[in-house]
Coordinates of C-alpha atoms in Angstrom, one line a residue:
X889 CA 118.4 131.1 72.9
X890 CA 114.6 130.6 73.8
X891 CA 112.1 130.3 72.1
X892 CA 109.9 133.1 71.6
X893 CA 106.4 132.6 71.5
X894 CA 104.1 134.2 69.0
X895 CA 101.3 136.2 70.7
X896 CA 98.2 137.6 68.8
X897 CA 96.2 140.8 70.4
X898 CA 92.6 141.3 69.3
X899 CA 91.5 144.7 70.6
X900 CA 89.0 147.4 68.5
X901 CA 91.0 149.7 70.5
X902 CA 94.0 151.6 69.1
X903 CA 95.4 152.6 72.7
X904 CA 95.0 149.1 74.0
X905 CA 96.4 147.3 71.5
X906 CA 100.0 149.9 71.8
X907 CA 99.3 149.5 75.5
X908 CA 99.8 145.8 75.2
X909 CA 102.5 145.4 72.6
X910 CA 104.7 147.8 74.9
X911 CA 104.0 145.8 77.9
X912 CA 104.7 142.4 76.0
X913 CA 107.7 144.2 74.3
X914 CA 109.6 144.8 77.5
X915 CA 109.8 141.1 78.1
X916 CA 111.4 140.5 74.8
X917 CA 111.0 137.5 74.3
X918 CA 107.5 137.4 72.1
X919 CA 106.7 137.8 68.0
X920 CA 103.5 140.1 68.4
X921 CA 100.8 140.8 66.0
X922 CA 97.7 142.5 66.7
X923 CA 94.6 142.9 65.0
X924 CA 91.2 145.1 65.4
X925 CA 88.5 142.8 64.6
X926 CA 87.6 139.5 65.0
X927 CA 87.4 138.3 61.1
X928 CA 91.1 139.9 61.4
X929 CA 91.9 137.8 63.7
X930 CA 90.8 134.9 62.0
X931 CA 91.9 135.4 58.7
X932 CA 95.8 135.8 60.2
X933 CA 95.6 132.2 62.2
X934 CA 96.7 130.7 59.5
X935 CA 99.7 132.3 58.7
X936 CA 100.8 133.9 62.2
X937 CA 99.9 130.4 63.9
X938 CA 99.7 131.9 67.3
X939 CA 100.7 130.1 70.8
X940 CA 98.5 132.7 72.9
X941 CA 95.5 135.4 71.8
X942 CA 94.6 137.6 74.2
X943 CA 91.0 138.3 72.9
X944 CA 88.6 141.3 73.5
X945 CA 85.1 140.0 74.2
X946 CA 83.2 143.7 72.9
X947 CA 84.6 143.2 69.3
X948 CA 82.7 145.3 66.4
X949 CA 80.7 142.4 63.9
X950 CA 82.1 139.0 65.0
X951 CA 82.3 139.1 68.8
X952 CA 85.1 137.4 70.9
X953 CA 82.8 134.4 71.9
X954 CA 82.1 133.9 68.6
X955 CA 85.8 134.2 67.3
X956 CA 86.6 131.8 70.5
X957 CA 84.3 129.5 69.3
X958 CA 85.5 128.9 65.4
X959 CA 88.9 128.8 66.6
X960 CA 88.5 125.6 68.8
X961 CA 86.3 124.3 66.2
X962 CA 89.7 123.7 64.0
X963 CA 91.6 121.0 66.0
X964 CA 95.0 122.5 64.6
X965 CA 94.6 125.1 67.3
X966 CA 94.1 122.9 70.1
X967 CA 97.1 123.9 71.7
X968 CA 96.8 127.5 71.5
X969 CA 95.9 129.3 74.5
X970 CA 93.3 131.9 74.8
X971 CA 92.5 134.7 77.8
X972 CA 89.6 136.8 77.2
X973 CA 89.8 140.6 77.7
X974 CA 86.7 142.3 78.9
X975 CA 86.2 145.8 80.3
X976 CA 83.5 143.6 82.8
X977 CA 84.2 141.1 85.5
X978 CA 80.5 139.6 85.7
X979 CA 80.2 135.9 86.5
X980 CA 78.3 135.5 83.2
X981 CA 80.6 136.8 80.7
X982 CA 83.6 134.9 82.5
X983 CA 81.5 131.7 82.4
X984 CA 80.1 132.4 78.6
X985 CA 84.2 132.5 77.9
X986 CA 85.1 129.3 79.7
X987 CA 82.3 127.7 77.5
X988 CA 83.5 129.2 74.4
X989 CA 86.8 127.3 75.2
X990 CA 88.3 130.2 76.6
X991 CA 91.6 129.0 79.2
X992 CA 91.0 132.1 81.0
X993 CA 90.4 135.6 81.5
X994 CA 91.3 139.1 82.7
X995 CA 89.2 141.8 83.1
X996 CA 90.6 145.5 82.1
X997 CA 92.1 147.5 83.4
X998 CA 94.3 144.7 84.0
X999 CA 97.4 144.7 86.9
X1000 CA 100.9 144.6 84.7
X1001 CA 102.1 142.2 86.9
X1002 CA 99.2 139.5 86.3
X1003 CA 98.8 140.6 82.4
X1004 CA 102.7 139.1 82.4
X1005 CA 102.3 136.1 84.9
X1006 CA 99.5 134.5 82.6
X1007 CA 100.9 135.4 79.1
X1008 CA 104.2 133.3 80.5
X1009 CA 102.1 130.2 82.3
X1010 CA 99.9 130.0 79.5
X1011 CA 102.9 129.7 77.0
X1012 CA 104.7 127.4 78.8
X1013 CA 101.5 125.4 79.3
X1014 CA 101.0 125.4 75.5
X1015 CA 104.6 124.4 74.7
X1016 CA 104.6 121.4 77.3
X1017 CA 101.2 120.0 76.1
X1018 CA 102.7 120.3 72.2
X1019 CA 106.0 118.6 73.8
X1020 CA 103.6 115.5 75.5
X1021 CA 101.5 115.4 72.0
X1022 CA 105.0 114.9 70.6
X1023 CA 106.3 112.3 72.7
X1024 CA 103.0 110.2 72.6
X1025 CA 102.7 110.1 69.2
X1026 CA 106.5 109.3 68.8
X1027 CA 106.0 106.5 71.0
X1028 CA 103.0 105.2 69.4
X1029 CA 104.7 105.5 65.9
X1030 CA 107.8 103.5 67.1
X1031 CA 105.7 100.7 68.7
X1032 CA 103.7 100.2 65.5
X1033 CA 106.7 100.7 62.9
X1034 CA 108.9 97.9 65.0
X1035 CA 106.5 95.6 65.8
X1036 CA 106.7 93.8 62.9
X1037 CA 110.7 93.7 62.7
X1038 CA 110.7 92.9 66.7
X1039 CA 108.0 90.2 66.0
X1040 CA 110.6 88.7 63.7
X1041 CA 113.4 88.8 66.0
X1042 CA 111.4 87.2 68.6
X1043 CA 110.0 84.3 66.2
X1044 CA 113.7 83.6 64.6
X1045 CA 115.4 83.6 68.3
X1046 CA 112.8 81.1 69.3
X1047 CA 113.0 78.8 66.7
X1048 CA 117.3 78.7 66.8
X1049 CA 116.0 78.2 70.8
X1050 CA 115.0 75.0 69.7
X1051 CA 116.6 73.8 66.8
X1052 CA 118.9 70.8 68.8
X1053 CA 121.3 70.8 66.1
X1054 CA 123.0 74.4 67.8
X1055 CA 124.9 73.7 70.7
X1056 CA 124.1 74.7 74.1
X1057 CA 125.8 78.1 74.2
X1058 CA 123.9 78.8 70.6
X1059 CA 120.8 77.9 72.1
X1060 CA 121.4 79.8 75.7
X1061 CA 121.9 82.7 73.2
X1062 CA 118.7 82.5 71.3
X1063 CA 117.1 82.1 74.4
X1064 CA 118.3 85.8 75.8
X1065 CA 117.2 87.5 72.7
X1066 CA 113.8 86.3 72.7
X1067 CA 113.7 87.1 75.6
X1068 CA 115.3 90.9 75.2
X1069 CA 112.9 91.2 72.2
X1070 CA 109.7 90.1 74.5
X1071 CA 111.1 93.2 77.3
X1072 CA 111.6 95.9 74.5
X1073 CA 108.4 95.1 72.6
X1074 CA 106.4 95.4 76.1
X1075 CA 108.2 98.1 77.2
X1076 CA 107.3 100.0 74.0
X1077 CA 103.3 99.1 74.6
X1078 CA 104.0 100.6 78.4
X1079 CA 104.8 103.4 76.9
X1080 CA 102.0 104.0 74.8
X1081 CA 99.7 102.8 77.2
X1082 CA 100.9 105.2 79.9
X1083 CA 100.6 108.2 77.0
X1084 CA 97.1 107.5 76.4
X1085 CA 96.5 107.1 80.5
X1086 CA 98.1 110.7 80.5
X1087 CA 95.7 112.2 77.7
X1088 CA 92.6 110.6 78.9
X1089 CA 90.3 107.7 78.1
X1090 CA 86.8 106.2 78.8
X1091 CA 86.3 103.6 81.3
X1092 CA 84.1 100.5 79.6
X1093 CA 82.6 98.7 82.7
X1094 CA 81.5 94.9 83.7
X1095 CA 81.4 93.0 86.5
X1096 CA 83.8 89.9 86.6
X1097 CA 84.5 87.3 89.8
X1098 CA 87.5 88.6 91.3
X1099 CA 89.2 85.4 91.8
X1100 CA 89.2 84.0 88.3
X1101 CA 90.6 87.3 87.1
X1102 CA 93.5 87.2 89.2
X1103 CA 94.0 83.0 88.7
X1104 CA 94.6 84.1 84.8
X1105 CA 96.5 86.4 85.5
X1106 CA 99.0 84.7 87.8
X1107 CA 98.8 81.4 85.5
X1108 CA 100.1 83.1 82.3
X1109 CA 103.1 84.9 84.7
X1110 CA 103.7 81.2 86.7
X1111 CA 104.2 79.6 83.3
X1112 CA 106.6 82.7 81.7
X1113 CA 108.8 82.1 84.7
X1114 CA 108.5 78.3 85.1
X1115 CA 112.5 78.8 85.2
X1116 CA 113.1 80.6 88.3
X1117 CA 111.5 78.4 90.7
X1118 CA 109.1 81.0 92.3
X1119 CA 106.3 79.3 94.2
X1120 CA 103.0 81.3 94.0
X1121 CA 100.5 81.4 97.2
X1122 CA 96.9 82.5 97.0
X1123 CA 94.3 83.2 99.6
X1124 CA 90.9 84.1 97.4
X1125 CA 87.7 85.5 98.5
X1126 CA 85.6 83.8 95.8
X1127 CA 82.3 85.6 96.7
X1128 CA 83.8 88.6 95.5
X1129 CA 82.1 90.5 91.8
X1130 CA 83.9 93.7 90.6
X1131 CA 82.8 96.5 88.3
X1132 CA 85.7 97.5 86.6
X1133 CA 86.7 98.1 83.1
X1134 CA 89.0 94.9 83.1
X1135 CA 90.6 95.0 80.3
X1136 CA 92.3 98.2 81.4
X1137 CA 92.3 97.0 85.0
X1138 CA 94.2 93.3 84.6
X1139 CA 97.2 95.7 83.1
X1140 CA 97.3 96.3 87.2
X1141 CA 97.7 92.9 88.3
X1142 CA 100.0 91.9 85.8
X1143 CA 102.5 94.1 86.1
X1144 CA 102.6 94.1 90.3
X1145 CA 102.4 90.2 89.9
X1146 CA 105.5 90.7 87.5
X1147 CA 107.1 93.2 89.9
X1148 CA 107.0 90.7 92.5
X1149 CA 108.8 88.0 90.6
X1150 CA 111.4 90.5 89.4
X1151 CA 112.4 90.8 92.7
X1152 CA 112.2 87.4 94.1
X1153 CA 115.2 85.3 95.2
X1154 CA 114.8 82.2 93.4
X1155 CA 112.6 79.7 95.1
X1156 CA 111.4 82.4 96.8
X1157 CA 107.6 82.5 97.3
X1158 CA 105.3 85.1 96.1
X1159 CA 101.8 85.7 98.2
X1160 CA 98.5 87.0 96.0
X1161 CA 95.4 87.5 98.7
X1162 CA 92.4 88.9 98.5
X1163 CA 89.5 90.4 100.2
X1164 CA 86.7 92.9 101.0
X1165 CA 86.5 95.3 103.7
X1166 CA 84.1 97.9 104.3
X1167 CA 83.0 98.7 100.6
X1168 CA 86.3 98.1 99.2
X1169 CA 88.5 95.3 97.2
X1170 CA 91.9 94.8 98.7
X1171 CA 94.4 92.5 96.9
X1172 CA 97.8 92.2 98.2
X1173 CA 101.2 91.1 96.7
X1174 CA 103.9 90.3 98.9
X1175 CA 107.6 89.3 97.8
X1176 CA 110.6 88.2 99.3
X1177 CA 113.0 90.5 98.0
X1178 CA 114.8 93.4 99.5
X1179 CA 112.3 95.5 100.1
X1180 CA 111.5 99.5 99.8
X1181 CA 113.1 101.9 101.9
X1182 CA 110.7 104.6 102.9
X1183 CA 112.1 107.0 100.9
X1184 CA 111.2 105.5 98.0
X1185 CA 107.5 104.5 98.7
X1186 CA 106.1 107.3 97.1
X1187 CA 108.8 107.8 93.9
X1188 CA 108.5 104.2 93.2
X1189 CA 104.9 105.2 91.4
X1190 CA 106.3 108.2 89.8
X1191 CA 107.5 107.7 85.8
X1192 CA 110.7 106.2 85.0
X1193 CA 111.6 106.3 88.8
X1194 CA 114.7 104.5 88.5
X1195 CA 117.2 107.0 90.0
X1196 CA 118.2 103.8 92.8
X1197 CA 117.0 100.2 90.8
X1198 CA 118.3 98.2 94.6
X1199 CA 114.9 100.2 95.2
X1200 CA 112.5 97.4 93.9
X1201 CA 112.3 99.2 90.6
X1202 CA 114.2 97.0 87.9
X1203 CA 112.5 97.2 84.3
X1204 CA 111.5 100.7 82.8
X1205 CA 110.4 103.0 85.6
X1206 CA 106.5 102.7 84.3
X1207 CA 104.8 99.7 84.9
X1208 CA 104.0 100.8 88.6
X1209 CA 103.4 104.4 87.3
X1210 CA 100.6 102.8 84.7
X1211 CA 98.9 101.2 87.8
X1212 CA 98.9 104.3 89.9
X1213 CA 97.1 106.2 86.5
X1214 CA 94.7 103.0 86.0
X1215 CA 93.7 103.1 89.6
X1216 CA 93.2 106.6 89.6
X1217 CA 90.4 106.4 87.2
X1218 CA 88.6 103.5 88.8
X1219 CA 88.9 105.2 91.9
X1220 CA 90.8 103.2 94.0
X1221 CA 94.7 103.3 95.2
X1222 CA 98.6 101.6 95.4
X1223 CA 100.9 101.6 98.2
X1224 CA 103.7 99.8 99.2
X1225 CA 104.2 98.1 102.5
X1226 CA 106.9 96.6 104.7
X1227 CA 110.2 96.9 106.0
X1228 CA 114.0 97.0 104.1
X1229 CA 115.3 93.6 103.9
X1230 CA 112.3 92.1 104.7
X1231 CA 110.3 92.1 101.4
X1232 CA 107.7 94.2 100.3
X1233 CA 103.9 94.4 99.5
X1234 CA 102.0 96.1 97.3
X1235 CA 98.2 96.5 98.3
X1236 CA 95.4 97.6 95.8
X1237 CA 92.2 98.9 97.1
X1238 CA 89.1 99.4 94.7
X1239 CA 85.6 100.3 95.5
X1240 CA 82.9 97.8 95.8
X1241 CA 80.2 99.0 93.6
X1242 CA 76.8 97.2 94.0
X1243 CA 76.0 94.7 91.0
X1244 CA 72.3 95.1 89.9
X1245 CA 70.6 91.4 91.0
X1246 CA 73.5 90.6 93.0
X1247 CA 73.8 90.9 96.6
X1248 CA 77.1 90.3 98.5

């Protein structure tokens, strides 16, 4: 069975309001309640908890900008949708809407056809936002409640790992569970990460060298897998400043860094370069693993791409989709190069931005 979605009419006019209702009504598959006036309208949010209103702008006393206005002032309508209904279609009244936090608008007499078309978008719009707010708060409620039972896992499984009275196998053992508890616990702050990429978030900017940032980086990852006998190479530009909100931006690094090594033979070798080239920062990370078939170039950045894992995508399916989001808000881009069975690099280009009192 589907769900129905509950749609609220706010017209002053008796026809239009039956015209409506008999329109919606043929679909049958809406809970309908209509109104006459905008306090009306307000006073039955509440109770009726409405997925769509389709609001008339000439209302008697309270008019439907106003009504628009006090119901995105309550956050617990921030899902539900709103078109305005006017018997106008100026610029200016479509525009006072939008600002009013309208979603959209149709102008009367309306085309059946269309009325229908955005009642149904706008619904299912509503119902996959709520269904996103769901999962991210889920996720964010998981990661906090199991940190602290993960944490202990981790802390216990390290301490048997070195305990010499356990024998070999023991130890071996504790080893892989730290280890399983490290993967879920940063798997879990992926996944939070990539919610809040998806909802939005402010960029805090400074400029850092380039070179330094990445040398962290790869230090931290060269001593987590001191075990698999993967020689690092680097070729640095150390002239190199960028603007970037690096705390957000090292996430990028990181995890294509870590992709390289998941995918390395061991005592492979793992390349890191850098360099600037007409305005932009281009780092590269090439492996020595199987490489990506051309197929896959694009999917590999989607979420939880990990329909084919020969496809350089072991882990989750989201650390390379949280680098495509990250570099999307500074601007710059991922792709992978090279060919099957040869291995494969990544290459991240940023803009350049000028740095006040320094010149390149």
């Amino acid at each position: 069975m589907k769900v129905q979605n509950k749609i609220l009419i706010v017209d002053d006019e008796p026809i239009i309001l039956f015209y409506i209702q008999d329109l919606l009504g043929t679909v049958g598959n809406y809970i309908i309640e209509s109104v006459d006036s905008g306090e009306k309208a307000l006073d039955i949010l509440s109770a009726f908890k409405p997925d769509l209103i389709l609001l008339d702008i000439q209302l008697p006393g309270m008019d439907g900008y106003e009504v628009c206005r006090k119901i995105r002032s309550d956050d617990q309508y921030r899902f539900t949708k709103i078109i305005m209904v006017s018997g106008h279609a100026r610029v200016n009244e479509r525009l006072r809407g939008y600002e009013a936090g309208a979603d959209d608008y149709i102008a009367k007499p309306f085309d059946n056809e269309e009325l229908l078309a955005k009642v149904r978008v706008f619904a299912q719009l509503k119902n996959k936002e709520e269904v996103d707010q769901v999962k991210g708060d889920l996720l964010t409620l998981i990661t906090h409640e199991t940190r602290t039972p993960v944490s202990g896992i981790i802390g216990c499984a390290e301490l048997l790992a070195n305990d010499p009275s356990l024998s070999e196998e023991g130890r071996e053992l504790a080893v892989l569970i730290a280890k399983s508890g490290q993967q879920l616990f940063q798997f879990m702050k992926n996944a939070v990460l990539l919610c809040k990429l998806k909802a939005g978030i402010e960029l805090h900017y400074n400029p850092e060298p380039v070179t330094g940032m990445l040398a962290n980086v790869i230090n931290n990852l060269v001593e987590d897998h001191q075990d698999d006998e993967i020689r690092v190479i680097t070729d640095f530009d150390d002239a190199i400043i960028l603007q970037a909100d690096w705390p957000l931006l090292i996430n990028v690094f990181r995890m294509v860094i870590e992709n390289a090594y998941k995918f390395s033979p061991r005592n492979g070798t793992i390349t890191v370069t850098s360099r600037s080239e007409n305005g932009m920062l281009i780092v590269s990370v090439t492996d020595e693993g199987e490489g990506v078939e051309p197929s896959m170039r694009e999917q590999i950045f989607d979420e939880f791409a990990i329909k084919d894992v020969a496809h350089h995508q072991k882990g989750q399916g989201i650390s390379l989709a949280i680098c495509r989001y990250i570099l999307h808000y500074h601007n710059g881009t991922i792709h992978v190069e090279g060919e099957p069975g040869s291995g494969a690099t990544f290459v991240v280009k940023l803009p350049l931005r000028e740095i006040e009192g320094i010149r390149e």
